[in-house]
Coordinates of C-alpha atoms in Angstrom, one line a residue:
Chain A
X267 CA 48.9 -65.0 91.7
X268 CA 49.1 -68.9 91.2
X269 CA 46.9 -70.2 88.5
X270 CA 44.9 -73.4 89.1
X271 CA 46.8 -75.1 86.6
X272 CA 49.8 -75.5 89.0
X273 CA 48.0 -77.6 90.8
X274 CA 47.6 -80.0 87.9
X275 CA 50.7 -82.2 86.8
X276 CA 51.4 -81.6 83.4
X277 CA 53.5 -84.0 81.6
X278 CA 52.8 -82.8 77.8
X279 CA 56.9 -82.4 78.1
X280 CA 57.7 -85.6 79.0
X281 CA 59.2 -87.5 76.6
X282 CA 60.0 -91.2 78.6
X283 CA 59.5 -94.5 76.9
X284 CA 56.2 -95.8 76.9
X285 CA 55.9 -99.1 78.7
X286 CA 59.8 -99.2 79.7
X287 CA 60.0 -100.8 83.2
X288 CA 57.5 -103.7 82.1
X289 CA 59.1 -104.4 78.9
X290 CA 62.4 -104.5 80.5
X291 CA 62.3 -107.5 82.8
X292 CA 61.3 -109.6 79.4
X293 CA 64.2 -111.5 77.8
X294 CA 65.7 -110.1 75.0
X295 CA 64.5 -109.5 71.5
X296 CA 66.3 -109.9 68.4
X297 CA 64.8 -107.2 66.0
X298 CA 65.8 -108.5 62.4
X299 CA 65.1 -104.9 60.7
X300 CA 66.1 -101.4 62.3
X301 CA 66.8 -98.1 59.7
X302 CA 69.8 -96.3 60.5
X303 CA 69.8 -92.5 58.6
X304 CA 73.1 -90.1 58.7
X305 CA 72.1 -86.6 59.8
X306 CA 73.3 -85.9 56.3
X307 CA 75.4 -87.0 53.7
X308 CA 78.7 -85.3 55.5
X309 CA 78.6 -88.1 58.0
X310 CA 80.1 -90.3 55.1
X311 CA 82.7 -88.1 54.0
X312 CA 85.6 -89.7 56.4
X313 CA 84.7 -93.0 54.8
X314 CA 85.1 -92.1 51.3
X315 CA 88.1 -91.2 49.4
X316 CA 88.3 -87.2 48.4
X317 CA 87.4 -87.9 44.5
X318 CA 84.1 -90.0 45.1
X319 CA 83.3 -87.3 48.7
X320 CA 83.5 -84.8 45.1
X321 CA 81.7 -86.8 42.7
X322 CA 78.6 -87.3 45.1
X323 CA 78.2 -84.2 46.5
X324 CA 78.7 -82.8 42.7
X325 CA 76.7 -85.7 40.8
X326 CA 74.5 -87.4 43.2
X327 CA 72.8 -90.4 43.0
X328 CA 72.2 -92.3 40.4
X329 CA 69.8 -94.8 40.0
X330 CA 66.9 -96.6 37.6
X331 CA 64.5 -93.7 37.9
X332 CA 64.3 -90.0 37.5
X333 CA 64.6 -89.2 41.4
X334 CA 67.8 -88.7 43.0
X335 CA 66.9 -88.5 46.4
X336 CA 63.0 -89.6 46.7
X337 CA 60.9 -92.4 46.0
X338 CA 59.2 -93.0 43.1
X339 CA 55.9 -93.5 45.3
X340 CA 55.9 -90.5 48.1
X341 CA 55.4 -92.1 50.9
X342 CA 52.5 -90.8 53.4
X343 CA 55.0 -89.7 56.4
X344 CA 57.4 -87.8 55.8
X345 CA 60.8 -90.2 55.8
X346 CA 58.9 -92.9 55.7
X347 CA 58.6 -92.5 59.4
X348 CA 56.4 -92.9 62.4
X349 CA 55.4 -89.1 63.5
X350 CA 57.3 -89.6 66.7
X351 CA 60.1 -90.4 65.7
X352 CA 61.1 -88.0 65.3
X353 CA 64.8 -87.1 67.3
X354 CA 64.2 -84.4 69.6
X355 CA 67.6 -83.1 69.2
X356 CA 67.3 -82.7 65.2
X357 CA 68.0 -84.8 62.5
X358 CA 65.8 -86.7 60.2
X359 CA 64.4 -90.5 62.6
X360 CA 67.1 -93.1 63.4
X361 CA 69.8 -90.6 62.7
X362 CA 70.0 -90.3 67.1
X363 CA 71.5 -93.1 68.8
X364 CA 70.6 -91.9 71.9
X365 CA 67.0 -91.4 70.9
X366 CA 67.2 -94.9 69.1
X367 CA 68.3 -96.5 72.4
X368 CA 64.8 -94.4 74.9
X369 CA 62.6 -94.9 71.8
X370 CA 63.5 -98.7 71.1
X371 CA 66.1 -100.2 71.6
X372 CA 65.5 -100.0 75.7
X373 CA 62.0 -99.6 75.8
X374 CA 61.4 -102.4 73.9
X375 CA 63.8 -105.0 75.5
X376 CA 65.8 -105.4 72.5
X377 CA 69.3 -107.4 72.9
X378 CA 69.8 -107.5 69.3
X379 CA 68.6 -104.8 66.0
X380 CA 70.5 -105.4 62.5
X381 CA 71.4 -102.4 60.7
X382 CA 69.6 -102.3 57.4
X383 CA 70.9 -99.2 55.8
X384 CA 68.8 -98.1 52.7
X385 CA 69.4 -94.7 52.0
X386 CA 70.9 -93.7 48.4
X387 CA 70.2 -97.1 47.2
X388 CA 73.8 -97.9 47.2
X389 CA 73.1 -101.3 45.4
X390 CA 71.5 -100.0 42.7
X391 CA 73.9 -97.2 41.4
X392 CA 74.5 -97.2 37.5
X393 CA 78.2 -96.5 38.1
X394 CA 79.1 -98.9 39.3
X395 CA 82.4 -97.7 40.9
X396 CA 80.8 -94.6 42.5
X397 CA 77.8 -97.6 44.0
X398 CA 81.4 -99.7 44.9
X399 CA 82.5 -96.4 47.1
X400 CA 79.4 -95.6 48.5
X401 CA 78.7 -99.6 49.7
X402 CA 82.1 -99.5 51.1
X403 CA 81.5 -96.3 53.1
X404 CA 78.2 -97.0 54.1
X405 CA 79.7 -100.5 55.5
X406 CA 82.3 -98.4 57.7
X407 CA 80.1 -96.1 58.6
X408 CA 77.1 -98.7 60.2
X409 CA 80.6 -99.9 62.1
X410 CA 81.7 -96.5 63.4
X411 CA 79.0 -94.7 64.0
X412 CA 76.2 -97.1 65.0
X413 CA 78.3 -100.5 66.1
X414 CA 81.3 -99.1 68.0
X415 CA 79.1 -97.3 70.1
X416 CA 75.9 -99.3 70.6
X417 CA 77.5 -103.1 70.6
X418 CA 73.5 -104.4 70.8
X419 CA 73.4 -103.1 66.9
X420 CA 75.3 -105.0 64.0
X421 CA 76.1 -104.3 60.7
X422 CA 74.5 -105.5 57.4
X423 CA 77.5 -106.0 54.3
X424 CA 75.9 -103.5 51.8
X425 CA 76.8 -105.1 48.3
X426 CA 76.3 -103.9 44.5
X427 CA 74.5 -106.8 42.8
X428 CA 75.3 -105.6 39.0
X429 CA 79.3 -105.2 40.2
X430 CA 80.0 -109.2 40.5
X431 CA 83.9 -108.4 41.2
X432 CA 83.6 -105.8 43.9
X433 CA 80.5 -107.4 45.5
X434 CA 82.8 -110.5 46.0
X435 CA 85.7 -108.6 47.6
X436 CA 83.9 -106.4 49.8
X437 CA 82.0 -110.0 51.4
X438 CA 86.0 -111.1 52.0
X439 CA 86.8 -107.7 53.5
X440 CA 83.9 -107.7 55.5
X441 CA 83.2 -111.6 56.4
X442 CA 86.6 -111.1 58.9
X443 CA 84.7 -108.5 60.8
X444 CA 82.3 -110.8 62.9
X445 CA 80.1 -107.4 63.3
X446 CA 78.5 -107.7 60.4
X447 CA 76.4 -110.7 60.4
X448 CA 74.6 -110.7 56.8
X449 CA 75.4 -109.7 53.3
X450 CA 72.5 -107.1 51.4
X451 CA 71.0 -107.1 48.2
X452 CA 68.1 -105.4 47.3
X453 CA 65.4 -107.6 45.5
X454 CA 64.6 -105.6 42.5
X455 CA 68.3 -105.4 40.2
X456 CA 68.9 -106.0 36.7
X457 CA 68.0 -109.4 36.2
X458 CA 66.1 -111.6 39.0
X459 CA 68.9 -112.6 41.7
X460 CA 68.7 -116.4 41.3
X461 CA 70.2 -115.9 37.6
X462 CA 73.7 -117.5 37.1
X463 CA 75.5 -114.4 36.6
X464 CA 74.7 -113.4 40.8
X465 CA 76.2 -117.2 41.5
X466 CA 79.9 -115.9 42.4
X467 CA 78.0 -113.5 45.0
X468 CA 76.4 -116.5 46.8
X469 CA 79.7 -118.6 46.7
X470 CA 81.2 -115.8 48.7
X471 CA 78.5 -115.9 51.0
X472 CA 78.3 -119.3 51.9
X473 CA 82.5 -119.4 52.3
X474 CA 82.3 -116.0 54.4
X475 CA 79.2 -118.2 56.7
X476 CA 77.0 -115.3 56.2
X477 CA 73.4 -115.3 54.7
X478 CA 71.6 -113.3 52.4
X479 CA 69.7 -110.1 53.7
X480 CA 66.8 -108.9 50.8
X481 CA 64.9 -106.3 52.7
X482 CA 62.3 -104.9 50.5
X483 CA 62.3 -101.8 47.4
X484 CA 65.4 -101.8 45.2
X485 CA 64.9 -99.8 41.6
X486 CA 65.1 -102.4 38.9
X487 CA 64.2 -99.7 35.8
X488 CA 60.8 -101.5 35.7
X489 CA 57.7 -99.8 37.2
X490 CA 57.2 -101.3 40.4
X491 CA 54.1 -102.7 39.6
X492 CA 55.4 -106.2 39.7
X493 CA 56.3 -105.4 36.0
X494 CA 53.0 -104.7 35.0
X495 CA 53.1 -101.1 34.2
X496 CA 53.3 -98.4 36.5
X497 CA 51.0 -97.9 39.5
X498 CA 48.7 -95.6 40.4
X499 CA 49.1 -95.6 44.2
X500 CA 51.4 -95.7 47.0
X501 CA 49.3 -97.9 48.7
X502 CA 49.4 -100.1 45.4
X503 CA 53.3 -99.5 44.9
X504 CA 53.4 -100.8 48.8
X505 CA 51.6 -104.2 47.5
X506 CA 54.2 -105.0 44.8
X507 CA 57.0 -105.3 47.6
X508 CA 55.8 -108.5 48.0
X509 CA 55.1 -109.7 44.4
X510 CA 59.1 -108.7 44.4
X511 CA 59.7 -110.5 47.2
X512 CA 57.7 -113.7 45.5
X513 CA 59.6 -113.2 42.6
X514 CA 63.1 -113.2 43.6
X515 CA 62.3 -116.5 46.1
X516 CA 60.6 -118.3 43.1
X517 CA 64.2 -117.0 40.8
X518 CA 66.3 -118.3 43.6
X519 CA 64.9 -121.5 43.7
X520 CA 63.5 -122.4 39.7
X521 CA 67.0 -121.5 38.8
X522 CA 68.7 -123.7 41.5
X523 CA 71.1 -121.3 43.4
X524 CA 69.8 -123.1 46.1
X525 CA 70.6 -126.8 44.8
X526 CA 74.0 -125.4 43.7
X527 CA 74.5 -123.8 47.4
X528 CA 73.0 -125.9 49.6
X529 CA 74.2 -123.7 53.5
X530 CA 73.1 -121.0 51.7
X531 CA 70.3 -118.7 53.7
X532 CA 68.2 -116.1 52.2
X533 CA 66.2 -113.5 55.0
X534 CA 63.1 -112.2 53.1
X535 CA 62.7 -108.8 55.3
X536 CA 59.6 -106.6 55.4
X537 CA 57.8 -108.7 52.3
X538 CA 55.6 -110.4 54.7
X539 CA 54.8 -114.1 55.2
X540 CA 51.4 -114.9 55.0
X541 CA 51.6 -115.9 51.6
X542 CA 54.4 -118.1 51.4
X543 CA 52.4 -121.3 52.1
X544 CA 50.3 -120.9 48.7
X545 CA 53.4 -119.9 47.1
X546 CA 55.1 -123.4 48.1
X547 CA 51.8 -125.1 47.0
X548 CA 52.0 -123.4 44.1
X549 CA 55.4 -124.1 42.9
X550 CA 55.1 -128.1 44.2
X551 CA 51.8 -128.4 42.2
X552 CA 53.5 -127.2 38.7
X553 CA 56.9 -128.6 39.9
X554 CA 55.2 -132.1 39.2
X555 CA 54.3 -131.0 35.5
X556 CA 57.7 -129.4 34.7
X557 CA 60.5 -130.9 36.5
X558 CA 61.9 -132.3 32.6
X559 CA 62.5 -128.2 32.4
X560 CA 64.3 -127.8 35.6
X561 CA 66.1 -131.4 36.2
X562 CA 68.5 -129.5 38.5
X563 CA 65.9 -129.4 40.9
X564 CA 66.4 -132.5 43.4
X565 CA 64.0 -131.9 45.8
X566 CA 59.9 -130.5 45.5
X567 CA 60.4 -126.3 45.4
X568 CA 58.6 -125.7 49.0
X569 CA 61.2 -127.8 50.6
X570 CA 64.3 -125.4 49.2
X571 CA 61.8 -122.7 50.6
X572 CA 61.2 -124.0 53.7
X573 CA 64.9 -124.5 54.6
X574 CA 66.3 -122.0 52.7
X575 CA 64.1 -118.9 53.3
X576 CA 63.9 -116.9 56.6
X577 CA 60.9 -114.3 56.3
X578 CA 60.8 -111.4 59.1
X579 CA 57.3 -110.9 60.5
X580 CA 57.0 -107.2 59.8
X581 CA 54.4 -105.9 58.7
X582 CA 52.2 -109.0 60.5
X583 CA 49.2 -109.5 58.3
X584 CA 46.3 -109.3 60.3
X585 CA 43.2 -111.9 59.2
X586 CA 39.8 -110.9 60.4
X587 CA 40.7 -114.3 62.1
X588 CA 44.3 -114.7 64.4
X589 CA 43.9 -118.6 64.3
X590 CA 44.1 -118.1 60.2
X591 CA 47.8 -116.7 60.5
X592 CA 48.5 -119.4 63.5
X593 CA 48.3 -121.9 61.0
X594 CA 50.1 -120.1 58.0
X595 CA 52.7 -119.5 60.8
X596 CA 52.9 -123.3 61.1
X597 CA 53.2 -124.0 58.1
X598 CA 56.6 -121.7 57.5
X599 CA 57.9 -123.4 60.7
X600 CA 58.4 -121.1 64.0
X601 CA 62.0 -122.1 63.1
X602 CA 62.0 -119.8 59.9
X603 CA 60.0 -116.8 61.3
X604 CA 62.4 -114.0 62.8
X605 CA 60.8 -110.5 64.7
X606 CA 61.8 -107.6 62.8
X607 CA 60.2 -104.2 64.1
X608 CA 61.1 -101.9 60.9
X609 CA 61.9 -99.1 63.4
X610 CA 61.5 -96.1 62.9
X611 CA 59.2 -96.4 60.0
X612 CA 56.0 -95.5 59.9
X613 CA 54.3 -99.4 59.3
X614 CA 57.0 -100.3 62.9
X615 CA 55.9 -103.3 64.8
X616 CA 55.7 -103.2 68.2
X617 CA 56.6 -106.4 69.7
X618 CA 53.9 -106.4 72.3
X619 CA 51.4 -105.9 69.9
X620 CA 52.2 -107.1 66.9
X621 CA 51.0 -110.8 66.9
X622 CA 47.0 -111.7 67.5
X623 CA 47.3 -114.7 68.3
X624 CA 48.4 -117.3 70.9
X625 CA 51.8 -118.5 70.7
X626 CA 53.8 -121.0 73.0
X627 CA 56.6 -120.1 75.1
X628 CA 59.1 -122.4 72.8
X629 CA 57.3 -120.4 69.7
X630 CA 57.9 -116.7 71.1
X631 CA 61.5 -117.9 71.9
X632 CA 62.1 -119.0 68.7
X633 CA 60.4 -116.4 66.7
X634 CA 62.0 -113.5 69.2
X635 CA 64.9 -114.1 69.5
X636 CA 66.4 -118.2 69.5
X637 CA 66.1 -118.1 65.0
X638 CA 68.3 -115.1 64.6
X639 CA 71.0 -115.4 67.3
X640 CA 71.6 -118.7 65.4
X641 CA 71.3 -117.1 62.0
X642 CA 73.3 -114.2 63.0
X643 CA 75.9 -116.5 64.9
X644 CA 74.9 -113.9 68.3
X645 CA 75.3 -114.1 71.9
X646 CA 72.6 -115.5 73.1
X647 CA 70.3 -112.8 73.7
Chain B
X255 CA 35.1 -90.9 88.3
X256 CA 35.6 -87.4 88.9
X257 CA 36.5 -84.7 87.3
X258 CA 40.1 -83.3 86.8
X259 CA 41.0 -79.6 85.5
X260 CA 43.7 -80.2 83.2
X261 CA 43.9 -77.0 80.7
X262 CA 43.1 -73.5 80.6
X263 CA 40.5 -73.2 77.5
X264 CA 42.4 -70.4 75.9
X265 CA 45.9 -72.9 76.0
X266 CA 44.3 -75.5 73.6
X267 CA 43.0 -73.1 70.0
X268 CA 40.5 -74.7 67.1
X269 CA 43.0 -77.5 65.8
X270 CA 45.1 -77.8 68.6
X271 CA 45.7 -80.6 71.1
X272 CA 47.2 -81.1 74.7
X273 CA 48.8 -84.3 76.2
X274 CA 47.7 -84.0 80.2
X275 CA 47.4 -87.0 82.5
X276 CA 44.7 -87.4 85.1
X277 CA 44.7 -90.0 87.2
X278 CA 47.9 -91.4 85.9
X279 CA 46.2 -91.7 82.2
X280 CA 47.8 -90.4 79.2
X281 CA 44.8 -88.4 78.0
X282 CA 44.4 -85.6 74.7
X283 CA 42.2 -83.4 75.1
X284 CA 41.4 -81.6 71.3
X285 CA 39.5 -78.2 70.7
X286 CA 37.5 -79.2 67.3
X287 CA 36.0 -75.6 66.1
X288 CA 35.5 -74.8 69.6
X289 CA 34.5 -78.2 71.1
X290 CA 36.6 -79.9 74.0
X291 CA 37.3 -83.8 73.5
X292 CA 39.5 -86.0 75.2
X293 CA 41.0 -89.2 74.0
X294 CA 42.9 -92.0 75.6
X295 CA 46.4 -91.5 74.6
X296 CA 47.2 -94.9 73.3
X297 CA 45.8 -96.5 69.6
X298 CA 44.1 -99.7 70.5
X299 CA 45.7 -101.0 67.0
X300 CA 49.8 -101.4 68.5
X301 CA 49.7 -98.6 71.8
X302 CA 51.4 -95.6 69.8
X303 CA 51.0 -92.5 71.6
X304 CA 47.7 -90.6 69.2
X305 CA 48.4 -87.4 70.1
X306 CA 51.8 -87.3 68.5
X307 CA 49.5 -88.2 65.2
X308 CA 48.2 -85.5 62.6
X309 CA 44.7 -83.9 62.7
X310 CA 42.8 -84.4 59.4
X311 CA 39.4 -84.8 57.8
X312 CA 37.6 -87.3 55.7
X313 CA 38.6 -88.7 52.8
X314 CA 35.8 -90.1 50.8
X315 CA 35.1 -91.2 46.8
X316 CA 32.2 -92.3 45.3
X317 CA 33.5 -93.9 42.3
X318 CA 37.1 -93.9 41.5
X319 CA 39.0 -90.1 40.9
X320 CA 35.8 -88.0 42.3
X321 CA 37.7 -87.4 45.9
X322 CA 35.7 -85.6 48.4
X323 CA 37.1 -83.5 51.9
X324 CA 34.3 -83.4 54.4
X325 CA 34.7 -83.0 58.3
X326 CA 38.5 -80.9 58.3
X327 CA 39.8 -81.3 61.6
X328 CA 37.7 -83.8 63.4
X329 CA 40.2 -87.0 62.2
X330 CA 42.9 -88.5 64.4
X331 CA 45.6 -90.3 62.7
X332 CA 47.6 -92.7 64.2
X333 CA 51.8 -91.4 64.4
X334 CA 52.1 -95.0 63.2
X335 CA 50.2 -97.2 61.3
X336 CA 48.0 -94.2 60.1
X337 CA 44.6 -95.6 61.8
X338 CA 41.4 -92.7 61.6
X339 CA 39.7 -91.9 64.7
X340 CA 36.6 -89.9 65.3
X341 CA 38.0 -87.3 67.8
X342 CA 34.2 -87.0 69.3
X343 CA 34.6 -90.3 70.0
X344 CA 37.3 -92.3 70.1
X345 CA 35.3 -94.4 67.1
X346 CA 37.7 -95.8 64.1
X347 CA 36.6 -95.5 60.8
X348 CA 38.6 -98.8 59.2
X349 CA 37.6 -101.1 61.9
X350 CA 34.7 -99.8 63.8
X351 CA 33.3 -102.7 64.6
X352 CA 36.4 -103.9 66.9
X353 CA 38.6 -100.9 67.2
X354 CA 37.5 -97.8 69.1
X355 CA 39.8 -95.4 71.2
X356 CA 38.7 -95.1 75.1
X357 CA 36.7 -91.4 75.0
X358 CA 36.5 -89.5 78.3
X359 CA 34.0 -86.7 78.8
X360 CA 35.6 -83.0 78.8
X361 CA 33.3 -79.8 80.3
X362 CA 34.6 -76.1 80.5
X363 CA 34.0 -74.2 83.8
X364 CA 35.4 -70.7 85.0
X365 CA 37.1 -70.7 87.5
X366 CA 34.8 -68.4 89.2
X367 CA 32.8 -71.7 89.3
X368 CA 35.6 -73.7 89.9
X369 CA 36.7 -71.2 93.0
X370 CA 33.1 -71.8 94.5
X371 CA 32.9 -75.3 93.9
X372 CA 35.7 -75.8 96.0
X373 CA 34.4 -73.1 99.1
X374 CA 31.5 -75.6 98.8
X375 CA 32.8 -78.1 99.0
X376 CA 34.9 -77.0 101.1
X377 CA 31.7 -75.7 103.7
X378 CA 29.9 -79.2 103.6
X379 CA 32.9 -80.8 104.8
X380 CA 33.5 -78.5 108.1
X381 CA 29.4 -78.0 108.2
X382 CA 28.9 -77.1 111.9
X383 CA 32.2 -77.1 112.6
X384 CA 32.9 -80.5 112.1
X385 CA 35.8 -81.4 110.3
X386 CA 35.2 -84.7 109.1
X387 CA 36.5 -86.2 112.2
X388 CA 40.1 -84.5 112.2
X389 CA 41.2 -81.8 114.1
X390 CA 42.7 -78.9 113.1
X391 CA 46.5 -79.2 113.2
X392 CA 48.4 -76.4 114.4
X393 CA 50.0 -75.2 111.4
X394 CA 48.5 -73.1 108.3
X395 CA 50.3 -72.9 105.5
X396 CA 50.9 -70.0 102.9
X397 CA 47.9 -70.1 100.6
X398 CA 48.0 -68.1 97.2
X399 CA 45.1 -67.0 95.1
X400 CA 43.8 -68.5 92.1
X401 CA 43.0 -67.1 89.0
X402 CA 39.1 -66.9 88.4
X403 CA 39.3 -64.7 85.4
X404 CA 39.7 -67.7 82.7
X405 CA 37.4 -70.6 81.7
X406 CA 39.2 -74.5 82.4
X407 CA 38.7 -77.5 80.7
X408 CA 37.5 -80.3 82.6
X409 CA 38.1 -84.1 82.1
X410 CA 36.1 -86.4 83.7
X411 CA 38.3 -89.7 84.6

């Protein structure tokens, strides 16, 4: 007996890319912000030496707060992933290469995704030597793992803000490796990162060609509340990324880092964008009033920000009006403003959705893909 | 439009949801306490696939820390971005002005109904012995019988 379903298609099973063929035939996207996860912590093991493999699977993590392997705000999706991202071989999302490449990478057209590893907050570790270690294997491990096998991916040079001295020597060991095509630092760290003490960090940036990667969170010690107190909410916690972000830029430039290195680049990524005009206004307007404090400044703040500071578009703000973030976006220059898609967590933008507004063909080039292949030194994508 | 059988009722329980396609559409259908709906399978926010998203209820407040849970079960939430949708109809619940899912209409028949629906129809069309024109070919193929014991849901695309 045949049941009337078999006369139905079914394809609850089916598991192919959304949109593939279409997306396909477009030309290639640079994605400034893709997650990679290990399966687990094992998948570090043949990149760390036997005592420091020993002190992390006996010690741990240790960071600026009392969790050693959450968030201090629980995020609403588990991993702070989209629900379907989840690989359907096992493994937490973006620990599947192969389900990277059907879920994104391909279906999405991109020609380009850089690696921004987060996972233990390897910048942030209070020993500093264990934090050394674990930056170091994490930088092998985005190489081996991801990079040897996926040559559209490249790697991000994980460094240790507080550890000056190893930061600088793992930027020379990495900087000969054209794979890796920026240097990361988390924006919340001991001090803000434009203070003179982070200087040598840039010097060896700027020598090694490579710009600065700041992709949002980092554990500073200080609720995240943009040092306000401690929040109530995620949703609030998830607001102070960008007060962070603000902070750091305003730090970068007031204290001159940018004066002092002037090829230096710094890629805001996932702290939005909307609000860097008024920022720039901001800073200009008091510049005027203080610049007897700050002589080292030559030039008004906005225009250190405005060639300085590359901002990824992820998460777009969304005005009840498109033609209100058109304008913002002109402001920033189409020449700053890079496509990042966060994937695979859960705020991901898809490229084909993601922007509201009209945008010329030399705009979408530019913001898609022209920006970071230059940034990133890249094939052209 | 026309209507598709795309689920037996007892596959989809109270809760539960089914990804089908009819007429090349993605479509969800969901069983809320009973009730059949179907859903367009794509978020009008960014196009990620709703049915991979959790089924919730209503989160509301009158003044700050007095949280209420009404309507368990009859939520969509976006796999993504975390969007609400009114499973009965596609309606979103942060932007319901501009943002509403595409809702089909969803019926449950037995196949009993479904088995005489199809003799009918199949009757009208060779009424008098006309066959619409064509004439019979000169092979039969194997035919099978179909289940009329179980109710099916229908979706009307």
């Amino acid at each position: 007996m045949t049941d009337v379903l078999d006369r139905v298609q079914d394809n609850s099973a089916q598991a192919a890319p959304r949109r593939a063929a279409p997306k396909a035939q477009r030309p290639g996207i640079v994605d400034c912000d893709i997650h990679p996860l290990a399966k687990s912590a094992a998948e570090f093991k043949p990149f760390m030496s036997a005592h420091w493999w020993e002190h992390m699977t006996t010690y741990g993590s240790g960071v600026r707060q009392a969790f050693a392997s959450t968030l201090a705000y629980p995020r609403m999706a588990p991993e702070v992933s989209r629900a379907d991202a989840w690989p359907p071989g096992g493994g937490p999302p973006g620990s599947d290469l192969d389900f990277m490449r059907a879920q994104h990478l391909d279906a999405n057209g991109i020609a380009h995704g850089v690696l921004i590893p987060l996972r233990m907050n390897a910048g942030n570790q209070r020993n500093l030597e264990f934090g050394a270690a674990l930056c170091r294997a994490i930088n092998e491990w985005q190489i081996e793992n991801w990079v040897v096998p996926e040559p559209r991916l490249h790697g991000s040079i994980q460094v240790s803000a507080d550890d000056i001295d190893f930061s600088v020597a793992e930027i020379r060991r990495c900087a000969q490796d054209r794979r890796y095509v920026q240097i990361l630092i988390p924006p919340r760290n001991s001090e803000p990162l434009g203070r003179k003490r982070y200087w040598p960090i840039f010097e060896a940036a700027v020598e090694a060609g490579l710009p600065i990667g700041m992709h949002v969170g980092g554990v500073s010690g200080f609720p995240a509340g943009a040092g306000t107190g401690a929040v109530s909410y995620y949703y609030e916690e998830h607001q102070s990324l960008v007060q962070a972000m603000q902070a750091v830029i305003v730090s970068m430039i007031l204290e001159g880092a940018f004066e002092a290195f002037p090829s230096l680049r710094l890629t805001c990524i996932e702290g939005g964008f909307g609000w860097a005009p008024s920022l720039g206004w901001r800073m200009d307007k008091h510049w005027k009033v203080f610049r007897s404090e700050v002589p080292h400044l030559k030039r008004a703040p906005s225009e250190y920000l405005r060639e300085h500071v590359y901002l990824t578009t992820q998460p777009v703000e969304e005005p009840e009006k498109p033609e209100d973030l058109a304008r913002l976006m002109e402001w920033i220059g189409y020449d700053r403003l890079m496509f990042s898609s966060d994937y695979p967590h859960w705020d991901f933008d898809d490229p084909a959705y993601a922007f509201k507004h009209r945008m010329t063909d030399e705009q979408k080039q530019k913001l898609f893909a022209g920006n970071a292949t230059r940034l990133f030194r890249l094939e052209a994508a | 439009m026309s209507w598709h059988v795309v689920a037996r009722a007892d596959e989809i329980g109270p809760g539960q949801s089914k990804l089908v396609t009819a007429r090349g559409r993605e479509i969800g259908i969901f069983n809320v306490n009973g009730d059949y709906f179907a859903l367009a399978n794509k978020c009008p926010h960014e196009g990620a696939s709703l049915c991979k998203g959790r089924i919730i209820g209503l989160a509301e407040a009158d003044e700050p820390g007095q949280y209420r849970l009404s309507r368990q079960g009859e939520l969509l939430r976006c796999p993504w971005h975390g969007w609400e949708f009114d499973i009965r109809t596609g309606q979103s619940w942060c932007d319901p002005e501009n943002t509403r899912v595409r809702a089909y209409s969803t019926r449950v028949e037995s196949g009993e109904e479904l088995e005489q629906a199809a003799a009918e129809a199949k009757a009208e069309a060779t009424k008098d012995g006309k066959t619409d024109g064509k004439a019979k070919g000169p092979y039969v193929a194997e035919t099978f019988q179909v289940s009329v014991k179980d109710n099916y849901i229908l979706v009307e695309v």
